[in-house]
PDB file of C-alpha atoms in Angstrom:
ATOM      1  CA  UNK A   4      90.118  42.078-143.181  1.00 97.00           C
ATOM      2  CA  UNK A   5      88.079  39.037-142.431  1.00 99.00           C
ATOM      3  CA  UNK A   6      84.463  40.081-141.370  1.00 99.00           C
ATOM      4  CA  UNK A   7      81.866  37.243-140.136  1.00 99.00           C
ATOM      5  CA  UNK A   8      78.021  37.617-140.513  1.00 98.00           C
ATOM      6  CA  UNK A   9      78.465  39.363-143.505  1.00 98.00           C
ATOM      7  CA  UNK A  10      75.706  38.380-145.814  1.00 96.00           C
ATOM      8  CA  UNK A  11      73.578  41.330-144.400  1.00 94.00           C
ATOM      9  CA  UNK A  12      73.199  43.895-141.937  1.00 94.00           C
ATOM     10  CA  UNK A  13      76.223  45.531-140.114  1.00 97.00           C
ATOM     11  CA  UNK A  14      78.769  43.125-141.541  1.00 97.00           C
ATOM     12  CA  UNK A  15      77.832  43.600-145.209  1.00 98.00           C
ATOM     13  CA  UNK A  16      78.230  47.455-144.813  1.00 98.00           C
ATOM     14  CA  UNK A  17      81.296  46.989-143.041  1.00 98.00           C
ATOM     15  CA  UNK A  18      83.015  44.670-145.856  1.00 98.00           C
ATOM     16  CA  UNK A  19      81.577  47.329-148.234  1.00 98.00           C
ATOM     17  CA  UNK A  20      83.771  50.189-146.387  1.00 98.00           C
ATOM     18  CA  UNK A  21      86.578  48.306-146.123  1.00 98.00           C
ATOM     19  CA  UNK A  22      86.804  47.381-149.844  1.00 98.00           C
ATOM     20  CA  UNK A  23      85.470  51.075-150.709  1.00 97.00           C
ATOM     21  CA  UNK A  24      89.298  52.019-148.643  1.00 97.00           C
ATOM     22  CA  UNK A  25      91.575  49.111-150.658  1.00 96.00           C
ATOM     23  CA  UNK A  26      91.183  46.557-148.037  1.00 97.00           C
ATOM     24  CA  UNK A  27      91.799  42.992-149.450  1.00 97.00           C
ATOM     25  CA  UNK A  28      88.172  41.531-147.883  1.00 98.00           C
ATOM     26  CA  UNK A  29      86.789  38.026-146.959  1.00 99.00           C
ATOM     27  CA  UNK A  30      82.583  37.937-146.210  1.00 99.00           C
ATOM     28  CA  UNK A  31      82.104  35.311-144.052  1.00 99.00           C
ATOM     29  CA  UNK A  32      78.401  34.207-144.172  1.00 98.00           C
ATOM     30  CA  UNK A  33      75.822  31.378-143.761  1.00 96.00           C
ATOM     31  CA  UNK A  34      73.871  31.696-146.348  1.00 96.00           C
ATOM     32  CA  UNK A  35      74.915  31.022-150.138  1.00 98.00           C
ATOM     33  CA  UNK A  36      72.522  33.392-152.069  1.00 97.00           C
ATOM     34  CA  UNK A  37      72.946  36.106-149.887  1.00 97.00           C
ATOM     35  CA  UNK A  38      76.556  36.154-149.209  1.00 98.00           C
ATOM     36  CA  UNK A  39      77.144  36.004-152.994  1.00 98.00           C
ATOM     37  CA  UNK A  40      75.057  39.401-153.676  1.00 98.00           C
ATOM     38  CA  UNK A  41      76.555  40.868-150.693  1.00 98.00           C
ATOM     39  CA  UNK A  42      80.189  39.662-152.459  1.00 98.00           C
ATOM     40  CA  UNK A  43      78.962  41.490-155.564  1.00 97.00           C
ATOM     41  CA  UNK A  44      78.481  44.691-154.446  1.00 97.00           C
ATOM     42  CA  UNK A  45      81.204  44.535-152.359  1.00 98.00           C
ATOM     43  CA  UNK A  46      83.220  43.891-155.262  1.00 97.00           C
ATOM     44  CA  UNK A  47      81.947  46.762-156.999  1.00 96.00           C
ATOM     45  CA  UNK A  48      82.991  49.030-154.553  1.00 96.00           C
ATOM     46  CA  UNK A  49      86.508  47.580-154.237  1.00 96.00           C
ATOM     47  CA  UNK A  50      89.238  50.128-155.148  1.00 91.00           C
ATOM     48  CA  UNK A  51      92.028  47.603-154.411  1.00 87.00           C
ATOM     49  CA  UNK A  52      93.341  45.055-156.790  1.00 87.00           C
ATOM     50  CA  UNK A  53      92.714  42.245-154.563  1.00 89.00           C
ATOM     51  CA  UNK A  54      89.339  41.167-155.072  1.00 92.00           C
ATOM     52  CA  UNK A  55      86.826  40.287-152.152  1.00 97.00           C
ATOM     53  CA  UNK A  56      86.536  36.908-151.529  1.00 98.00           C
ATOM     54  CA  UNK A  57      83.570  34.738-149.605  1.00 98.00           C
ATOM     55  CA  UNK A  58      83.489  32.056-147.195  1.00 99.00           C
ATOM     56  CA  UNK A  59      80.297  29.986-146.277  1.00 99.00           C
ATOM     57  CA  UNK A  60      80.241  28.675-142.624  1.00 98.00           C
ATOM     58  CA  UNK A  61      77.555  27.540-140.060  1.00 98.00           C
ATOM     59  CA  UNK A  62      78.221  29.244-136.996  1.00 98.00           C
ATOM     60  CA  UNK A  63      75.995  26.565-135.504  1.00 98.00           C
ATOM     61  CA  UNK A  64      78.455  23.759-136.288  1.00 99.00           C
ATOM     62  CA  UNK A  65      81.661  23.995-134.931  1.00 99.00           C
ATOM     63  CA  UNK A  66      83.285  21.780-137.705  1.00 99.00           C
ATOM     64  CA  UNK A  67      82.068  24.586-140.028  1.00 98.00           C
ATOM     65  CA  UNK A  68      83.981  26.985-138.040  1.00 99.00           C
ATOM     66  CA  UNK A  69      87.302  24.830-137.999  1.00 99.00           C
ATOM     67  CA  UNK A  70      87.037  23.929-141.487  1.00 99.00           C
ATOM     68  CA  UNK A  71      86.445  28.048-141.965  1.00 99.00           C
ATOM     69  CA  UNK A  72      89.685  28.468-139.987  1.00 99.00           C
ATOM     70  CA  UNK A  73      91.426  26.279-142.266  1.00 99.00           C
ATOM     71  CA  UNK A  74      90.569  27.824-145.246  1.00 99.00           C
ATOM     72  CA  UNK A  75      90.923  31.491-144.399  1.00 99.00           C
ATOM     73  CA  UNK A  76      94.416  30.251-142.505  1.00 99.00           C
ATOM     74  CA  UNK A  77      95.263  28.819-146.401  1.00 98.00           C
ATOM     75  CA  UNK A  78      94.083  32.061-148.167  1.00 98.00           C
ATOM     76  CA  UNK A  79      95.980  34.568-145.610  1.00 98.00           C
ATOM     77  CA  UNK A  80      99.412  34.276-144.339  1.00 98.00           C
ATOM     78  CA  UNK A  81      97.911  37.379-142.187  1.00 98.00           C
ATOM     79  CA  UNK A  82      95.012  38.358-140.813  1.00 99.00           C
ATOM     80  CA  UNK A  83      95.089  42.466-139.369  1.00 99.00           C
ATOM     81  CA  UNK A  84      91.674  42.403-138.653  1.00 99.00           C
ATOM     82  CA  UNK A  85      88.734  39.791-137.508  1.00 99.00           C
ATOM     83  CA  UNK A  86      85.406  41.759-136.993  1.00 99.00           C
ATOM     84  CA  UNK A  87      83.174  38.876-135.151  1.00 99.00           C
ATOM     85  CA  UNK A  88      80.225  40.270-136.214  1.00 98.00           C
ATOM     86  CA  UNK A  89      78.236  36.563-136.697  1.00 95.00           C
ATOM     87  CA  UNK A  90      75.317  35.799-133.966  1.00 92.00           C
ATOM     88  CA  UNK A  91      71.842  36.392-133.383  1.00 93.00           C
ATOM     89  CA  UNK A  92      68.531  35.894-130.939  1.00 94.00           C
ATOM     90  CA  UNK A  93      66.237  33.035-131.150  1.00 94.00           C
ATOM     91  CA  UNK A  94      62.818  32.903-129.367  1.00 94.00           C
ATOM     92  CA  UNK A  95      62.873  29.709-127.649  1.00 95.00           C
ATOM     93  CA  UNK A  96      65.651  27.413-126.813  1.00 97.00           C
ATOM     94  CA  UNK A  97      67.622  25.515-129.365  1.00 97.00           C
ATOM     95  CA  UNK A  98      70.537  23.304-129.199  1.00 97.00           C
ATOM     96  CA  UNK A  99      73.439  22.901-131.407  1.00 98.00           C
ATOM     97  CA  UNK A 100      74.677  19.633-133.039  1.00 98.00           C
ATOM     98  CA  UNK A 101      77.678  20.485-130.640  1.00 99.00           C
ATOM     99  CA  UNK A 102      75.192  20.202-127.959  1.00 98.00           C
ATOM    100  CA  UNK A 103      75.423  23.635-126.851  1.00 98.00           C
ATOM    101  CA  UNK A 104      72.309  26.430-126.724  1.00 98.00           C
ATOM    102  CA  UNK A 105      72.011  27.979-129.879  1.00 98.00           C
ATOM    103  CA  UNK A 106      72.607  32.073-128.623  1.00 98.00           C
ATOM    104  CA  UNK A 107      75.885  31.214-126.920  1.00 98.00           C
ATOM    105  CA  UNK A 108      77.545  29.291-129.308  1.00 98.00           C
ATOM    106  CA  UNK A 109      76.779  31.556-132.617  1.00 98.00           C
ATOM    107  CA  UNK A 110      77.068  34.752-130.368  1.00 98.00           C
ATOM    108  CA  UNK A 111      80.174  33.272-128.133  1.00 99.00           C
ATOM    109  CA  UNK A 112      81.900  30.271-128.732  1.00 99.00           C
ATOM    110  CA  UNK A 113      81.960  29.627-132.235  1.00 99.00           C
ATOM    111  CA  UNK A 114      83.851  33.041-132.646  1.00 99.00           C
ATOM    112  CA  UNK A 115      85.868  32.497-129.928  1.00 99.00           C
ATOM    113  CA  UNK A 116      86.957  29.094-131.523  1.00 99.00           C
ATOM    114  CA  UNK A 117      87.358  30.667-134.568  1.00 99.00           C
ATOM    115  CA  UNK A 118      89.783  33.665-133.281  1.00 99.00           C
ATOM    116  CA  UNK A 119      91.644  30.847-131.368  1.00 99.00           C
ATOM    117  CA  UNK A 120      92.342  29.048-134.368  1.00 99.00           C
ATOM    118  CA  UNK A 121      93.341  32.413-136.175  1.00 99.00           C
ATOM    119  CA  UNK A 122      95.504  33.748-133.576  1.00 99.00           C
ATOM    120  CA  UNK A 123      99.053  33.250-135.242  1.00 98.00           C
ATOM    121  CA  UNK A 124      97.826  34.905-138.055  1.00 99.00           C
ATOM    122  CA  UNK A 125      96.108  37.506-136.126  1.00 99.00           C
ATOM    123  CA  UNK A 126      99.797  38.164-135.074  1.00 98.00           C
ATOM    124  CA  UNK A 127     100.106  42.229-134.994  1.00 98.00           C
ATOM    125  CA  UNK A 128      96.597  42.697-135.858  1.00 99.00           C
ATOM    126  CA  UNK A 129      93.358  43.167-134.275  1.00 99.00           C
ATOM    127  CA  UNK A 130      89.973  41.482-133.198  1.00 99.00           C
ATOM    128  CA  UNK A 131      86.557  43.953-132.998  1.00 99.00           C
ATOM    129  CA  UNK A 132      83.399  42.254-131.439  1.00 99.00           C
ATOM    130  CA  UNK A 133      80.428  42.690-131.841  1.00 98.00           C
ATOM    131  CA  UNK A 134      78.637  43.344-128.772  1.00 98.00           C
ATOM    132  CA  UNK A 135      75.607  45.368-127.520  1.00 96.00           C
ATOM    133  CA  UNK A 136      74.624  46.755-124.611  1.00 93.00           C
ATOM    134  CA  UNK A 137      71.711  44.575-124.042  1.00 96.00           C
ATOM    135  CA  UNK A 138      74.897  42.662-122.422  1.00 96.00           C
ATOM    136  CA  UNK A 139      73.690  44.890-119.187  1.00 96.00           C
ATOM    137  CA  UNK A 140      70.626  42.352-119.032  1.00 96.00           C
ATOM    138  CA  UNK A 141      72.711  39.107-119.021  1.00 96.00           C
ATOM    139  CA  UNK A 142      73.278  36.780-116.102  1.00 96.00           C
ATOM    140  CA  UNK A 143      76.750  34.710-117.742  1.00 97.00           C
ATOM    141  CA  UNK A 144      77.840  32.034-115.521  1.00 97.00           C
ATOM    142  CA  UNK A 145      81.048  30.948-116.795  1.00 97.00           C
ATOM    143  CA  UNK A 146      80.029  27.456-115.409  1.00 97.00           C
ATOM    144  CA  UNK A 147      77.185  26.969-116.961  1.00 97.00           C
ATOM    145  CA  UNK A 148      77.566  28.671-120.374  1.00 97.00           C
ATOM    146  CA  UNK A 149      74.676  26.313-121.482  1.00 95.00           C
ATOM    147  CA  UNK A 150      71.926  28.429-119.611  1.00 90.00           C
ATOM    148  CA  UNK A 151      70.433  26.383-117.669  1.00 89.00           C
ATOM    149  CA  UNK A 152      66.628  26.460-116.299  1.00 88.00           C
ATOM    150  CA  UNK A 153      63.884  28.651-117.581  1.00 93.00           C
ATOM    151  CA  UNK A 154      64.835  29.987-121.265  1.00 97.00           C
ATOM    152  CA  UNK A 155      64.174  33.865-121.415  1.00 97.00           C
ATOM    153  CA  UNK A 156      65.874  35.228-125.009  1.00 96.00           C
ATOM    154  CA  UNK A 157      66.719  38.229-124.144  1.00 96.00           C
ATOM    155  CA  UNK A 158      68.749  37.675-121.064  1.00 97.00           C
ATOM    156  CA  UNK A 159      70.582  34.711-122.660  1.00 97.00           C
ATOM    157  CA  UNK A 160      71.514  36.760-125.542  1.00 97.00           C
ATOM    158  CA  UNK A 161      72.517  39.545-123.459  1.00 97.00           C
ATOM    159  CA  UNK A 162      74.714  37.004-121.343  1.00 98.00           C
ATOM    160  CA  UNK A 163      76.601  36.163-124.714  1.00 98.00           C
ATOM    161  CA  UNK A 164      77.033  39.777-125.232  1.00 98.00           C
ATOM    162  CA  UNK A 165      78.803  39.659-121.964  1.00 98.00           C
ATOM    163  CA  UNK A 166      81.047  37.224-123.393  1.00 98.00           C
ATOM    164  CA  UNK A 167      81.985  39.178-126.124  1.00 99.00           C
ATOM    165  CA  UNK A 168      83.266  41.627-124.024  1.00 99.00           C
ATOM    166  CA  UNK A 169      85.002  39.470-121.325  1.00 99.00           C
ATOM    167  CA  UNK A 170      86.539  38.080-124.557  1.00 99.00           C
ATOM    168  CA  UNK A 171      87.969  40.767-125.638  1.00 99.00           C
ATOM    169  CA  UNK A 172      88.800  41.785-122.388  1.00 99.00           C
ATOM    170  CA  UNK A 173      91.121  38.637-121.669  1.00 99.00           C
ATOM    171  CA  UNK A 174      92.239  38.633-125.075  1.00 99.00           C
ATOM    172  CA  UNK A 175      93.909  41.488-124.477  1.00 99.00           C
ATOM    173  CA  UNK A 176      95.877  40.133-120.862  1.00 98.00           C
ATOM    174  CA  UNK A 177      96.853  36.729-122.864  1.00 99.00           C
ATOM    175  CA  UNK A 178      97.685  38.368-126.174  1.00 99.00           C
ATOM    176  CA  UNK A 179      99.283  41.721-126.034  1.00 98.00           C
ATOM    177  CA  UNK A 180     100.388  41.926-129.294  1.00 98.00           C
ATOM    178  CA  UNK A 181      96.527  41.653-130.714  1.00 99.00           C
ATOM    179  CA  UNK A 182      94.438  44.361-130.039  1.00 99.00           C
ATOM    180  CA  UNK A 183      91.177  42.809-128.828  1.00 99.00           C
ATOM    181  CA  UNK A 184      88.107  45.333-128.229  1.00 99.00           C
ATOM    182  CA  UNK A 185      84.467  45.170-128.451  1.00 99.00           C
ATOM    183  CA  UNK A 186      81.816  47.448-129.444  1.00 98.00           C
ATOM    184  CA  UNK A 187      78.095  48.430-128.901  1.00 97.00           C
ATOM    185  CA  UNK A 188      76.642  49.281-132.498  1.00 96.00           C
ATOM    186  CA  UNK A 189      73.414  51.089-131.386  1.00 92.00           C
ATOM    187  CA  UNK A 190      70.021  49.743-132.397  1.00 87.00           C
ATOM    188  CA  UNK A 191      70.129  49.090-136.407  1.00 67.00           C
ATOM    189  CA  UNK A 192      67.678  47.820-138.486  1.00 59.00           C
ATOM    190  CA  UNK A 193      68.496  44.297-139.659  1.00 53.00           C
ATOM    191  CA  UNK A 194      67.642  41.156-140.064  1.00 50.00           C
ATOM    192  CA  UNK A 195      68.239  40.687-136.289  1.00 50.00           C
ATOM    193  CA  UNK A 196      66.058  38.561-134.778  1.00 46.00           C
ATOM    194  CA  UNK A 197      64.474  36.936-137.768  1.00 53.00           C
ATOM    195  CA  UNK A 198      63.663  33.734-136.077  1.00 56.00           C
ATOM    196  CA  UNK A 199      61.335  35.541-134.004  1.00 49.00           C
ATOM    197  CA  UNK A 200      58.114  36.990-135.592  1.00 51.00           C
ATOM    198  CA  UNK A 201      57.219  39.772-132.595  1.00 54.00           C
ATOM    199  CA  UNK A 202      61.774  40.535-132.037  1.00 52.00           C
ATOM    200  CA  UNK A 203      61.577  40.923-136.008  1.00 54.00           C
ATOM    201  CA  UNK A 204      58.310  42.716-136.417  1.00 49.00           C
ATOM    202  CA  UNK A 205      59.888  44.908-134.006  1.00 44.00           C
ATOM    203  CA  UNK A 206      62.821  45.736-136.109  1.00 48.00           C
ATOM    204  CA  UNK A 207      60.816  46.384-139.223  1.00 54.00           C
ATOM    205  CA  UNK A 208      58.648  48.845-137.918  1.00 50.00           C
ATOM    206  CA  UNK A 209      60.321  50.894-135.465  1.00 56.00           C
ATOM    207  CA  UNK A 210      61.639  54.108-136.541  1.00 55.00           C
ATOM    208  CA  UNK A 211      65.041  56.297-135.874  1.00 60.00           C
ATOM    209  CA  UNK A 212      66.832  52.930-136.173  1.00 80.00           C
ATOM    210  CA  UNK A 213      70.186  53.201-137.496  1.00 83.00           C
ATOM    211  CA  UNK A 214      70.720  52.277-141.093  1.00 94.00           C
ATOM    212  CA  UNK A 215      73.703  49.176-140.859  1.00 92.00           C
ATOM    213  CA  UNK A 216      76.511  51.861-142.454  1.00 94.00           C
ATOM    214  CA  UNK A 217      76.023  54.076-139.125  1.00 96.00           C
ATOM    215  CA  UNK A 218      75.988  50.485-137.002  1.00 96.00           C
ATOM    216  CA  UNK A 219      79.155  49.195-138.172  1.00 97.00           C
ATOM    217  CA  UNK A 220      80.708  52.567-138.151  1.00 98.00           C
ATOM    218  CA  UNK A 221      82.243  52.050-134.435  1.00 98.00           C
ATOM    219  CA  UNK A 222      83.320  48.460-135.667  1.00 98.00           C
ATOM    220  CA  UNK A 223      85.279  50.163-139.113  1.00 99.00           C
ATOM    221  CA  UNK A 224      87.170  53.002-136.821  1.00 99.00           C
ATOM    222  CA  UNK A 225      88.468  50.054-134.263  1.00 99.00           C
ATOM    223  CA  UNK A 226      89.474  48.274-137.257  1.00 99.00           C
ATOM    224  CA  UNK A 227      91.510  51.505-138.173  1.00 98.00           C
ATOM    225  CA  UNK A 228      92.258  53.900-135.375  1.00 98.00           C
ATOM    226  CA  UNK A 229      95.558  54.431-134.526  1.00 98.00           C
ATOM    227  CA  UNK A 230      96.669  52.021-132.005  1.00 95.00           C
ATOM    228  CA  UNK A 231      97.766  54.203-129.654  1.00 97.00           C
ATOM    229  CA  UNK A 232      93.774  55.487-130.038  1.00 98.00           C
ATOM    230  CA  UNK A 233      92.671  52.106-128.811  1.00 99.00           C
ATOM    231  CA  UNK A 234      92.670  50.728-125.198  1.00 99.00           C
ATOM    232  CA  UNK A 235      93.381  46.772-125.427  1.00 99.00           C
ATOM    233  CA  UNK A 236      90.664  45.198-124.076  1.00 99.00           C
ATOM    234  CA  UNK A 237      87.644  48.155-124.573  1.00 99.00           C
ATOM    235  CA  UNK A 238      84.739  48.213-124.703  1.00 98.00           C
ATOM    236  CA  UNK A 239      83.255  51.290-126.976  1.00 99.00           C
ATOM    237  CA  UNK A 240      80.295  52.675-127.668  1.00 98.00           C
ATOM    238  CA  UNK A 241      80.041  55.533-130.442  1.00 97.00           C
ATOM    239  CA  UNK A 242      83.657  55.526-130.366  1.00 98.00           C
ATOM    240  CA  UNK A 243      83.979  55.886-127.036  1.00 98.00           C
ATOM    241  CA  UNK A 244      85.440  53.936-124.146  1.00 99.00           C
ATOM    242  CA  UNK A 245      83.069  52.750-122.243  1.00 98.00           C
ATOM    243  CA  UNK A 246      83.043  51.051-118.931  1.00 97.00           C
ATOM    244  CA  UNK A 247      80.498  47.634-119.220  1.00 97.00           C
ATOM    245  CA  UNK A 248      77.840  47.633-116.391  1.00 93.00           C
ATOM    246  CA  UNK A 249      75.930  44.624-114.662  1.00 92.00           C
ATOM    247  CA  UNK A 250      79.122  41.753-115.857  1.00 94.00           C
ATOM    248  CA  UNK A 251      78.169  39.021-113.788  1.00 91.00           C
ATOM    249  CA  UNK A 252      81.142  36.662-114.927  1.00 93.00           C
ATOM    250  CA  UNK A 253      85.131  36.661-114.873  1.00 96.00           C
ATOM    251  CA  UNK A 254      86.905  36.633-117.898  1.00 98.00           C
ATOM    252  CA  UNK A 255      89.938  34.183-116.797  1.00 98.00           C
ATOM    253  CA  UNK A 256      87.093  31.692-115.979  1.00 98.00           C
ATOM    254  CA  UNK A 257      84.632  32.548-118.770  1.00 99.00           C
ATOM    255  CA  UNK A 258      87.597  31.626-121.198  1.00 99.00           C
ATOM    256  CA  UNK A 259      88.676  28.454-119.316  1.00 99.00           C
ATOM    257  CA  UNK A 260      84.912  27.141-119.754  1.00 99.00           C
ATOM    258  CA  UNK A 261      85.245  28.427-123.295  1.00 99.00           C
ATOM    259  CA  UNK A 262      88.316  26.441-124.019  1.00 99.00           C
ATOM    260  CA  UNK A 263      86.827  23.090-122.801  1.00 99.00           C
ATOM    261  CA  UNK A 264      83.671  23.686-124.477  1.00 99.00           C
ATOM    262  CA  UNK A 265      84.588  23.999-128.001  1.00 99.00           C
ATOM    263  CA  UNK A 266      87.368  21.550-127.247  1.00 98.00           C
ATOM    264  CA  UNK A 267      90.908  23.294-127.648  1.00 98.00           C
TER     265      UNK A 267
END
């Protein structure tokens, strides 16, 4: 099980249920300190003899993702599941040293390069997005990933949460023997956001969010459902399929742009 964006939040408490089963895990995360306490108690909870291992990778540099690929390619001769769980919201727009906007590369492209790289591995397996339905606000143009014009957060980031599900979506018509699905994992509380003070404040003091366990728990039954359980291609919401409203973009095209833009 290889899990991105697990320093924290969903994808900590994911890696933490996976070990807590006797999966052999890798954390994927961007930040040292953090990934390495998540990697403890993930370790304690491992009933496996394999122990959890991290990786450290900048979603925001797409070198960091390739040399990731590299290194989890080295460390696995198979991969059955990639949860791409990295990604975030930021409050104003940003640009990559790839030259792309910030959202839609840690969000989109970086896992989609990342996947891409993976995919002989990912041979038999499967590949569980993160998504959200916030995606329902997004205006994706698969020619102009980039987002163009006046920046408004939340309807960039829900564009890249379109493209997480066209992803998966096309993944499953160009790879049938991966199943590709993505997921809504309600509202949780954490660290979502944290570039923004008011998206942030929001998350701290809001109540009835979902603790990260009960977020990821849609992600860790796609991971292990039986296949025949799964539609290729989903898109699920509390473990159920779900049909995606407002998609403004085509899948065939979004990955086309995709393919050019992180240069495969």
């Amino acid at each position: 099980m290889v899990v991105t964006g697990a320093s924290s939040g969903i994808g900590a408490a994911a890696a933490e249920e996976f070990a807590r089963r006797g999966a052999r895990v890798a954390l994927v995360g961007r930040h040292p300190d953090r990934l390495s306490q998540t990697l403890e108690r993930v370790r304690a909870a491992a009933s496996s003899d394999a122990p959890p291992r991290g990786f450290l990778a900048d979603f925001d540099v797409l070198a960091d993702v390739r040399r990731l690929a590299e290194e989890l390619a080295g460390a696995y001769p198979s991969i059955d599941v990639l949860c791409n769980n990295a990604g975030g919201i930021v409050p104003s727009r940003q640009s990559t040293v790839d030259g792309h906007e910030r959202t839609i590369q840690s969000n989109h492209l970086a896992p989609f390069l990342l996947t891409n790289l993976l995919r002989e591995r990912l041979t038999g397996g499967r590949v569980v997005n993160t998504s959200s339905d916030a995606h329902q606000g997004g205006v994706l143009d698969a020619a102009h990933l980039d987002s163009p014009g006046a920046y408004k957060p939340f309807t960039v980031y829900g564009s890249a949460k379109q493209a997480n599900i066209l992803f998966a979506a096309e993944a499953a018509t160009r790879w049938p023997d991966i199943v590709s699905t993505a997921y809504h994992p309600g509202v949780v509380r954490t660290r979502f956001g944290r570039d923004s003070f008011v998206i942030s404040l929001f998350y701290k003091v809001t109540p009835f969010l979902l603790t990260p366990a009960k977020g990821a728990d849609t992600m860790l039954w796609l991971a292990g459902a039986p296949k025949e359980d799964v539609t290729n291609g989903g898109y699920y919401v509390k473990r159920q399929l779900r049909q995606p409203s407002g998609i403004t973009a085509d899948s065939a095209a979004l990955w086309e742009a995709s393919v050019a833009a992180v240069g495969l």
